[in-house]
Amino acid sequence: MLLKKILHISLPALSGFLGLILFDVVDIYWIEKLGGDALSGVAAAGFIVWSLYSVMNVTGGGAASLIAQYNGAKDKEKAWDTAVQAVSLSIFISLAVTSIVYPNMSLFFDLMGLTPETSAQAISYFKILICGFAIMYLDMLGGIIFNAYGDNKISNAIMFVCLVINGVLDPILMFGWLGFPEMGIEGAAWATLIGHFISLILRYAILKRRAYIPPFKDFLTIRHHLYKKIVAIGFPNAATSWVWSIIYPILTRLIAPYGMVHVSAVGVCHRIESFPYYTAVALGIAMTTIVGNAVGKKQTEEIDKITYTGIRIGTIISLPFAVLFMIYPEYLMKLLTTDLKLISAGVSYLRIIGICEILMAWELVLGGVFTGIGVTGPTLLITVPTTLARIPAAWFLAEYCGYGVNGIWAAISFSTALKGVGLLILYRHMRKKRNLANFTFERKIYA
């Protein structure tokens, strides 16, 4: 019964992510035709985009946890109120981030040590996405609300349709097909933003029709009494993701002296690695929803069973990917590029990353459990230090020990292992010290 419930939520989420991955691969296919500078520029911009996605977790994580708990408690009014306040908070945050990042974006790419040509391509791509950050933020939040209710099939169908639109628009806007002006790398960014906008409109319409959110007029009234609770749950997840995302621009500065081909390889390999990553993210979404519902129904004795079932599923699913990365990486790289130097650079990355791929699944599954419970603060003690440690570890292995770029890949892989094992130890420690009936500590959502 539990396995069926996990699969019922995670499989639709995974199908949506697979669509996202496939069209990300299509993006890379077309962008590669613009040349190596464009490909490296998008890879560099991707690190900053990931930092923006991490900011979304400030409201996303809190909204997911609270809506799942209120839905489990059959309290529609509080679930609606959470959605309304998450939307207004998301708008405030996205506008603040845009106003800070846009005038300073060239500084971020300068700090990466990119060549002038690569930096110019990165800025051309990124400036369009940062202007549409609010649209991307609200679109993400709409998907999270669907997930919190355990109903993500229609949301993923919307995502897939919009990704098709994105994939079709890519070559049209980039190369000036069908009479459109040739926009180059900016065309790829516009295609992405248009896809998010259409997705946002469709998600809002379906959420309203299914009564997952209140009428539009409710969103015009700004209320903020849940802001603190939303941020308290979401901020630790956001901080973890943000630290992870800013580490890569710094690592890029360590990678760049070994050749821009390695920067490009990271961008391509992240597309390949996204298959096991998003599989684990889908499991994490299921954990958040199911654990959150258990808390809402006051069935906290089920949390242990849910957690270890999720870990077992994550291990079984990620094992084949780990084997592929370590044994057949060149075949995976050849699916995305014919550049022999790029293939060679990617092969070394995938082989080293594959060693700890299973533990990445543990990290994401356990992260979903803590979010569902509504206790995310303690996870910072594990995730932030281990992620920050990538920088000195990468320098030590690459420069001091003389392992070169492979030392950087080893630092990334080892820190992933530490996070997976560390979160499991933290969970077991908290489980041992506190009866599961009191696992939510003082963070009770009921008056």
PDB file of C-alpha atoms in Angstrom, residues 1 7-8 18-19 33 44 54 56 96 117 124 175 182 195 210 220 232 256 348 354 368 387 439:
ATOM      1  CA  MET A   1       0.000   0.000   0.000  1.00  0.00           C
ATOM      2  CA  LEU A   7       4.806   5.411  -6.889  1.00  0.00           C
ATOM      3  CA  HIS A   8       1.434   7.117  -7.414  1.00  0.00           C
ATOM      4  CA  LEU A  18      11.877  13.330 -17.860  1.00  0.00           C
ATOM      5  CA  GLY A  19      10.141  15.668 -20.259  1.00  0.00           C
ATOM      6  CA  LYS A  33      25.506  24.369 -33.173  1.00  0.00           C
ATOM      7  CA  ALA A  44      28.197  29.047 -16.885  1.00  0.00           C
ATOM      8  CA  SER A  54      17.362  27.674  -5.001  1.00  0.00           C
ATOM      9  CA  MET A  56      12.465  29.574  -4.998  1.00  0.00           C
ATOM     10  CA  ALA A  96      13.929  41.927  -5.077  1.00  0.00           C
ATOM     11  CA  GLU A 117      33.725  35.464 -25.666  1.00  0.00           C
ATOM     12  CA  SER A 124      23.231  37.442 -23.504  1.00  0.00           C
ATOM     13  CA  PHE A 175      18.374  30.546 -36.283  1.00  0.00           C
ATOM     14  CA  GLU A 182      17.952  35.307 -35.954  1.00  0.00           C
ATOM     15  CA  GLY A 195       7.333  28.116 -22.135  1.00  0.00           C
ATOM     16  CA  ARG A 210      -9.861  21.915  -8.901  1.00  0.00           C
ATOM     17  CA  LEU A 220      -5.304  40.751  -4.283  1.00  0.00           C
ATOM     18  CA  ALA A 232      11.157  28.857   8.604  1.00  0.00           C
ATOM     19  CA  ALA A 256      38.748  26.988 -16.292  1.00  0.00           C
ATOM     20  CA  SER A 348      36.268  11.311 -16.530  1.00  0.00           C
ATOM     21  CA  GLY A 354      29.038   7.672 -10.558  1.00  0.00           C
ATOM     22  CA  GLY A 368      11.909  15.345   1.307  1.00  0.00           C
ATOM     23  CA  THR A 387      28.852  21.581   0.189  1.00  0.00           C
ATOM     24  CA  PHE A 439       8.991  14.222  15.852  1.00  0.00           C
TER      25      PHE A 439
END
